[in-house]
Coordinates of C-alpha atoms in Angstrom, one line a residue:
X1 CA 0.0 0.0 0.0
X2 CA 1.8 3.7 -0.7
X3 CA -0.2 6.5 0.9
X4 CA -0.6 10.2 -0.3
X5 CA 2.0 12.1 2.6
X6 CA -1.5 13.8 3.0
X7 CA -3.4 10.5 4.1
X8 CA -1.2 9.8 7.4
X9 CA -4.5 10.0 9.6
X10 CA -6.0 7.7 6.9
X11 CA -3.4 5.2 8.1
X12 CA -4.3 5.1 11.2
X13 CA -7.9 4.5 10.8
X14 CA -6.5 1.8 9.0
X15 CA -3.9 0.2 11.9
X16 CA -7.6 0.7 14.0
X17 CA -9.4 -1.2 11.9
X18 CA -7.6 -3.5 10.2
X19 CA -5.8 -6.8 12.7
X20 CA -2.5 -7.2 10.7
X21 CA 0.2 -8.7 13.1
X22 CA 2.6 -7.0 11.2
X23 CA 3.2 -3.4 9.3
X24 CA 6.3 -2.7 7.8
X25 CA 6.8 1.0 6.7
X26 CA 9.6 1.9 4.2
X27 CA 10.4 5.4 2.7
X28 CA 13.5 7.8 3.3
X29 CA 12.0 10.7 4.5
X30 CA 12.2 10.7 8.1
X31 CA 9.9 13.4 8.9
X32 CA 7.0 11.1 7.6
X33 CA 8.7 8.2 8.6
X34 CA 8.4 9.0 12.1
X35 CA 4.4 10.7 11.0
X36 CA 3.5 7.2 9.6
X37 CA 4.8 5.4 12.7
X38 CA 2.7 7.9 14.9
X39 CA -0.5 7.0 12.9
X40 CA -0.3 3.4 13.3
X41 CA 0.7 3.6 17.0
X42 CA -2.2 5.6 17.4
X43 CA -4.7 3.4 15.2
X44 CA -3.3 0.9 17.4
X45 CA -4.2 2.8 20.8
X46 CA -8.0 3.3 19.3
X47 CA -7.7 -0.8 19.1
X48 CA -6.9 -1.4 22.8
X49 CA -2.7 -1.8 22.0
X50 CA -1.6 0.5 24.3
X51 CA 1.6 -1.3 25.6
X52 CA 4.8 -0.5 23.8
X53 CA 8.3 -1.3 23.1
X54 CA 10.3 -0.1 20.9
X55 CA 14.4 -1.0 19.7
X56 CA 16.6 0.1 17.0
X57 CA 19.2 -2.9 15.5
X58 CA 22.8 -2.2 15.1
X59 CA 26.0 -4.9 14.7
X60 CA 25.6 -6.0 17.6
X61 CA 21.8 -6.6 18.3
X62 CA 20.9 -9.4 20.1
X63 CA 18.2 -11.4 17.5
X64 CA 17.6 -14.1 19.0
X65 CA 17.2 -12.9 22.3
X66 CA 14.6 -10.2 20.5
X67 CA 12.9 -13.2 19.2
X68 CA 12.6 -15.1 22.4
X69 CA 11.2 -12.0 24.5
X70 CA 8.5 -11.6 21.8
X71 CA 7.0 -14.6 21.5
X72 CA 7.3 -15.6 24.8
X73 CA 5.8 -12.3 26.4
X74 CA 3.0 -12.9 24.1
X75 CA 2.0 -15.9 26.7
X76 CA 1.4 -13.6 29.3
X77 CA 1.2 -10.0 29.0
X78 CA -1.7 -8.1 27.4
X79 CA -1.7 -7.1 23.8
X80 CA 1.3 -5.1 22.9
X81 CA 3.1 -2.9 20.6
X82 CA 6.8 -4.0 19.3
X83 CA 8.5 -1.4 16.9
X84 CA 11.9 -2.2 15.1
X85 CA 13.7 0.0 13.3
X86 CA 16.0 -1.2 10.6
X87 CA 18.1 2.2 10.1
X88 CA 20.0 0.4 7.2
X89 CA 17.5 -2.0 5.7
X90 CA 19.8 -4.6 6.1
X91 CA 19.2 -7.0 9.2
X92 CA 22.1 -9.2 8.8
X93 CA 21.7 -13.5 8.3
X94 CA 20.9 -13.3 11.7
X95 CA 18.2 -10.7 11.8
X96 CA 16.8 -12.4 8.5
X97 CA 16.4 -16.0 10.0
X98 CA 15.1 -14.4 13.0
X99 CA 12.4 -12.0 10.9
X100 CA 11.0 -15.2 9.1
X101 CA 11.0 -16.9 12.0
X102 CA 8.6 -14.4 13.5
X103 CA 6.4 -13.5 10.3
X104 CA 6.1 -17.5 9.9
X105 CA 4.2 -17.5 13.4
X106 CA 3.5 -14.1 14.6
X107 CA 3.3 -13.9 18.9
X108 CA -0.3 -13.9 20.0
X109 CA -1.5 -10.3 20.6
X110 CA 1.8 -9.0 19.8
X111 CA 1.3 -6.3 16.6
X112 CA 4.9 -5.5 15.1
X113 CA 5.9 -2.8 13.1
X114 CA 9.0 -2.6 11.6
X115 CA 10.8 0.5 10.2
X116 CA 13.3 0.9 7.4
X117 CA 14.5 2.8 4.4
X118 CA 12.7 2.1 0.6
X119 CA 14.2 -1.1 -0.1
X120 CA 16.1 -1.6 -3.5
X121 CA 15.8 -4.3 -5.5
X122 CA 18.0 -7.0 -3.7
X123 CA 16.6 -5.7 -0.4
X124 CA 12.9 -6.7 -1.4
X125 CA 13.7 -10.1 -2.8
X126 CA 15.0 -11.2 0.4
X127 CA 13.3 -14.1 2.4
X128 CA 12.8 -12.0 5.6
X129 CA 11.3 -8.7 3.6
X130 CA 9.1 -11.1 1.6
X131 CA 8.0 -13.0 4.9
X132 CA 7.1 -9.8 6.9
X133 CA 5.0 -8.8 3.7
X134 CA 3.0 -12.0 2.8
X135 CA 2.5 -12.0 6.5
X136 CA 1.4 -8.2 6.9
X137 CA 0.8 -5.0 5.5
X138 CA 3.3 -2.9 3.9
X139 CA 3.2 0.4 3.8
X140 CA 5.4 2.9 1.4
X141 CA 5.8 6.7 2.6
X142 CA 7.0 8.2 -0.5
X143 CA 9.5 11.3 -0.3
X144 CA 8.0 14.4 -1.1
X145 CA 8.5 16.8 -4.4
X146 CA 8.2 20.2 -4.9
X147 CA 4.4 20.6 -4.7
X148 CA 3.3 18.4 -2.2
X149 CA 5.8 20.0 0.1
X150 CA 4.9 23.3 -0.6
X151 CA 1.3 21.6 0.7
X152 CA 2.4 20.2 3.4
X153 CA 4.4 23.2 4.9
X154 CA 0.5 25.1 4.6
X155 CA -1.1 21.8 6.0
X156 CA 1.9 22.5 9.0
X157 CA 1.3 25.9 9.1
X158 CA -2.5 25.5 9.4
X159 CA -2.5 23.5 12.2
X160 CA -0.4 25.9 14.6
X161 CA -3.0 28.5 13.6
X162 CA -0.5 30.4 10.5
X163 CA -1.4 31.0 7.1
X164 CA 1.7 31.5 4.5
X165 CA 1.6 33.9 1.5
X166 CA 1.7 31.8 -1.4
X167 CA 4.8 33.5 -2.9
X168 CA 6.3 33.3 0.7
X169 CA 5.3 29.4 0.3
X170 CA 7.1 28.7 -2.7
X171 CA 9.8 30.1 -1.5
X172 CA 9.8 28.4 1.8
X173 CA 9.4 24.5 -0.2
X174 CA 12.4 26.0 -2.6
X175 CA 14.6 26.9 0.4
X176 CA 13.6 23.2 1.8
X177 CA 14.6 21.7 -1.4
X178 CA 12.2 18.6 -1.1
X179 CA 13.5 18.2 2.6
X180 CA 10.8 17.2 5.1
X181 CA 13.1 17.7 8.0
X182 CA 14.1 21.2 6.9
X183 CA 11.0 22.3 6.2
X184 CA 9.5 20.6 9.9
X185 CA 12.4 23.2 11.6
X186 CA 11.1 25.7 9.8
X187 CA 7.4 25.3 11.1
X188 CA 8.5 24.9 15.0
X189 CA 10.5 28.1 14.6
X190 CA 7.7 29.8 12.9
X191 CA 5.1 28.4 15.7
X192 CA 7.2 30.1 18.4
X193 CA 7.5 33.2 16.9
X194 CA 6.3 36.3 18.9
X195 CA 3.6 37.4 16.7
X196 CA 0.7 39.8 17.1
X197 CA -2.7 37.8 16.8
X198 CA -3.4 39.9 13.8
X199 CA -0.2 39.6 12.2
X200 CA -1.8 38.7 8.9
X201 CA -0.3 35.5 6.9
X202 CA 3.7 34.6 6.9
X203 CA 5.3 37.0 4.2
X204 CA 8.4 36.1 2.1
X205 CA 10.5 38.5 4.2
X206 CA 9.3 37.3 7.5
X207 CA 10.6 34.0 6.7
X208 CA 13.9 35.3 5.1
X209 CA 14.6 37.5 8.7
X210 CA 14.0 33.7 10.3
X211 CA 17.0 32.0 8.0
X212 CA 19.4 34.8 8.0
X213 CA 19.1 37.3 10.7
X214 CA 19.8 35.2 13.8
X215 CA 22.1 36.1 16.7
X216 CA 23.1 32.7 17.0
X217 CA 23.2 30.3 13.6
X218 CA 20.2 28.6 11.7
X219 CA 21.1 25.3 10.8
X220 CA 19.9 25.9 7.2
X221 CA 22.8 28.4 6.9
X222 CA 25.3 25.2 8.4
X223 CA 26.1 24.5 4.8
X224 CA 27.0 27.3 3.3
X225 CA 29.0 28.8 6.5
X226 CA 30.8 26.0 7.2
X227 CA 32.4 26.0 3.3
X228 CA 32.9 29.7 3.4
X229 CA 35.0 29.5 6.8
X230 CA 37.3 31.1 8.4
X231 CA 37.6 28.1 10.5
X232 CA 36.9 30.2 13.7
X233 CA 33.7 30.9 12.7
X234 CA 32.7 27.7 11.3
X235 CA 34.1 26.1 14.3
X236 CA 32.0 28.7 16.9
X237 CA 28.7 28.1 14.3
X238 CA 28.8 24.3 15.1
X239 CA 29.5 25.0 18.5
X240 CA 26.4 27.2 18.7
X241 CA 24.6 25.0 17.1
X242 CA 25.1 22.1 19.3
X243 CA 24.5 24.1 22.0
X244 CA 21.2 25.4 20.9
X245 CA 20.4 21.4 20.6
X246 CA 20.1 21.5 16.8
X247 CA 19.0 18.3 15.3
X248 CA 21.6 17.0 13.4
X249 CA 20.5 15.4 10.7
X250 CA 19.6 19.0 9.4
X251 CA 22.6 20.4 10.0
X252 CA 24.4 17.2 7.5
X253 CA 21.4 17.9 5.2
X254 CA 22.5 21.3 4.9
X255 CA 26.0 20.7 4.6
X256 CA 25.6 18.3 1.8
X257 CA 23.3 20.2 -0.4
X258 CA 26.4 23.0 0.0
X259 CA 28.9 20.5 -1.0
X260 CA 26.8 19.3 -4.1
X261 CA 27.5 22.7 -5.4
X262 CA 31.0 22.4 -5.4
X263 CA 33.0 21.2 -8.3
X264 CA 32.8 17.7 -8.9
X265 CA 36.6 17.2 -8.1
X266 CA 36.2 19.0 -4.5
X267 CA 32.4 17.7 -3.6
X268 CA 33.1 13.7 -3.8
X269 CA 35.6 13.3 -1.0
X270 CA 33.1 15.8 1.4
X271 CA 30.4 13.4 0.4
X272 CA 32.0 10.8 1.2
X273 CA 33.0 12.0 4.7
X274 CA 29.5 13.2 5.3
X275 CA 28.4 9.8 4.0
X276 CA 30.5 8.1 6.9
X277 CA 29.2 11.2 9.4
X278 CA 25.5 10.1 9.1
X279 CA 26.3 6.7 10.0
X280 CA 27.6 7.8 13.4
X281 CA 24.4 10.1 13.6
X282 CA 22.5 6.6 13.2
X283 CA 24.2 5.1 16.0
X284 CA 26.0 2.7 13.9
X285 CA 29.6 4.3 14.7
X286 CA 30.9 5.2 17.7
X287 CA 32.5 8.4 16.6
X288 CA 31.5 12.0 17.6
X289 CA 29.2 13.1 14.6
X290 CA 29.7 16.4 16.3
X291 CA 33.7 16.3 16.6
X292 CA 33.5 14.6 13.0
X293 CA 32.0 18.0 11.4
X294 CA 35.0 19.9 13.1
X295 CA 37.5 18.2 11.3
X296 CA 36.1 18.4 8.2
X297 CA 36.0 22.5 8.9
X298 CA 39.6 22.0 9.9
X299 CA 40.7 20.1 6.5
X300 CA 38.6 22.8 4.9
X301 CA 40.0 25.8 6.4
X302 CA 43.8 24.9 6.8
X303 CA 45.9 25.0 3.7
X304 CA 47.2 22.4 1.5
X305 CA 44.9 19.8 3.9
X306 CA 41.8 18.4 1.6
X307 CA 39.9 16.0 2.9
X308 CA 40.8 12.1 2.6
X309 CA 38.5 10.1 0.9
X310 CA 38.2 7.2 3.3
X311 CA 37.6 3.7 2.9

C-alpha cells in the first residue's frame, strides 16, 4: 500500500481497523517516517494496543534474544506494541532468519511494526522482507516533491493557527529543497514566533529575517557557512549550534546540499565523509558526529589539507 503524505490520519484508521500482526513501513524521509509510525501507534491505541516497546538494531543486536522475548511475552502480557527500526535495511543472516522466524508465526497479541529505508531491488527479494510482507501490511511513505511539500508546509502551518503567502510558500518549499526535515524546523521556529494575533499570513521577508538574521546560527545556513569558513567561525557556528540542541541530521542535510555545489573534483571526498558522518548520527559508529563536522571545517580551512577520501 503507498499513501498520499497527506493521508497519514487515513493510516491510522487503517492500523484501527484492520488486525495485521505486522506493518512494515519503508520510505527515506524521516519526517514522515516517524508521522507514519505515529498513525499506526495511534490506530493501534483506538484498538486497545496501548503497551509498547520499541528497539533500534545495530551490529551487535541481540536477534535471538529479541525473538525469544517476543514470542514468549505474548503468553502472558496483554496485547502489545513492538516497533523495530532497521536504520539500514539490512538485518544481517541473523536478523533475517530471526524476521522469518517471526512473520512464519506471529506472537499472539503482539502487533509489530518494523521501520526501514525504501528497499532496493536486492533488499525486497529477500526471504525476511518477503515474509514480513505476505504476513502483513506494507506500507510505502514516498518522499515528497516540490508541490506536495509546498502543501504540506501550509497543511503544518495550518495547524499551529498560520497561514503562508503563497509567494512566501514557494519560496519556503524551494529553500527546503524537497527536505521534510528542513521544512519541519522551519514550522516549530515559525510556531514560536512572537507574533501579534493579527499579524496577517507569513510574508516572504518574515521567513527570510527567520533563516538569515539570527544572533546565533540557523542550521539551514550550516552548509554554506561551514564551506565559506574562516575556520573560527565555522568552528563557533557548530558549537552554537550544538549548544542550541540543533537536530543534526539538518545540520548534514544542509552541509551536503552545499557540497553538491561544489566542483565535482572537490564535492566527492566531502560526500564521502558526510556519508561516513550520518552513519555515526545513526548510532551505527561510535564516533562523535559532532567532533567529526570539526575536522572536516579543519581540513577545509587549513591550507594544503583536503579532505581524505576514506575507505
Amino acid at each position: 500500500m503507498r499513501i498520499d503524505p497527506s493521508g497519514l490520519s487515513r493510516l491510522g484508521d487503517l492500523a484501527a481497523t484492520q488486525p495485521h500482526p505486522i506493518w512494515l513501513l519503508t520510505g527515506d524521509d524521516p519526517v514522515l517516517m516517524q508521522s507514519a509510525r505515529i498513525a499506526v501507534r495511534d490506530g493501534l491505541a483506538r484498538a486497545g494496543i496501548t503497551e509498547r516497546e520499541a528497539q533500534t538494531t545495530d551490529r551487535s543486536f541481540d536477534w535471538q534474544g529479541w525473538l525469544s522475548q517476543g514470542q514468549a511475552g505474548s503468553l502472558f502480557a496483554e496485547r502489545r506494541l513492538v516497533e523495530l527500526t532497521l536504520p539500514t535495511g539490512k538485518p544481517g543472516v541473523s536478523g533475517g532468519k530471526a524476521l522469518v522466524a517471526w512473520a512464519s508465526a506471529p506472537p499472539e497479541g503482539v502487533v509489530l511494526v518494523v521501520s526501514m529505508p525504501a528497499p532496493d531491488r536486492t533488499q525486497a527479494a529477500t526471504p525476511w522482507f518477503k515474509a514480513l510482507c505476505a504476513a502483513g501490511e506494507r506500507v510505502e511513505v514516498p518522499s515528497l516533491g516540490l508541490a506536495e511539500l509546498a502543501r504540506w508546509i501550509q497543511t503544518s502551518l495550518q495547524a499551529e493557527g498560520l497561514t503562508i503567502e503563497p509567494e512566501a510558500l514557494r519560496w519556503a518549499a524551494e529553500q527546503c529543497e524537497n527536505n521534510s526535515a528542513a521544512a519541519q524546523q522551519l514550522i516549530t521556529k515559525l510556531s514560536h514566533l512572537p507574533r501579534a494575533v493579527d499579524a496577517g499570513p507569513v510574508g516572504r521577508s518574515e521567513l527570510e529575517g527567520l533563516l538569515t538574521d539570527q544572533a546565533r546560527f540557523s542550521a539551514f545556513a550550516a552548509g554554506d557557512l561551514l564551506l565559506q569558513g574562516p575556520l573560527a567561525r565555522s568552528l563557533r557556528m557548530l558549537r552554537g549550534l550544538r549548544d542550541e540542541g540543533e537536530p543534526l541530521p539538518l545540520i548534514l542535510w544542509s552541509v551536503s546540499q552545499a557540497a553538491r555545489r561544489l566542483p565535482e573534483g572537490q564535492s566527492g571526498a566531502l560526500l564521502s565523509e558526510l556519508a561516513r558522518i550520518d552513519t555515526m548520527i545513526k548510532g551505527l559508529s561510535r564516533d562523535d558526529p559532532w567532533l567529526a563536522l570539526e575536522r572536516i571545517a579543519l581540513r577545509l580551512h587549513t591550507p594544503r589539507s583536503p579532505i581524505p577520501a576514506r575507505r
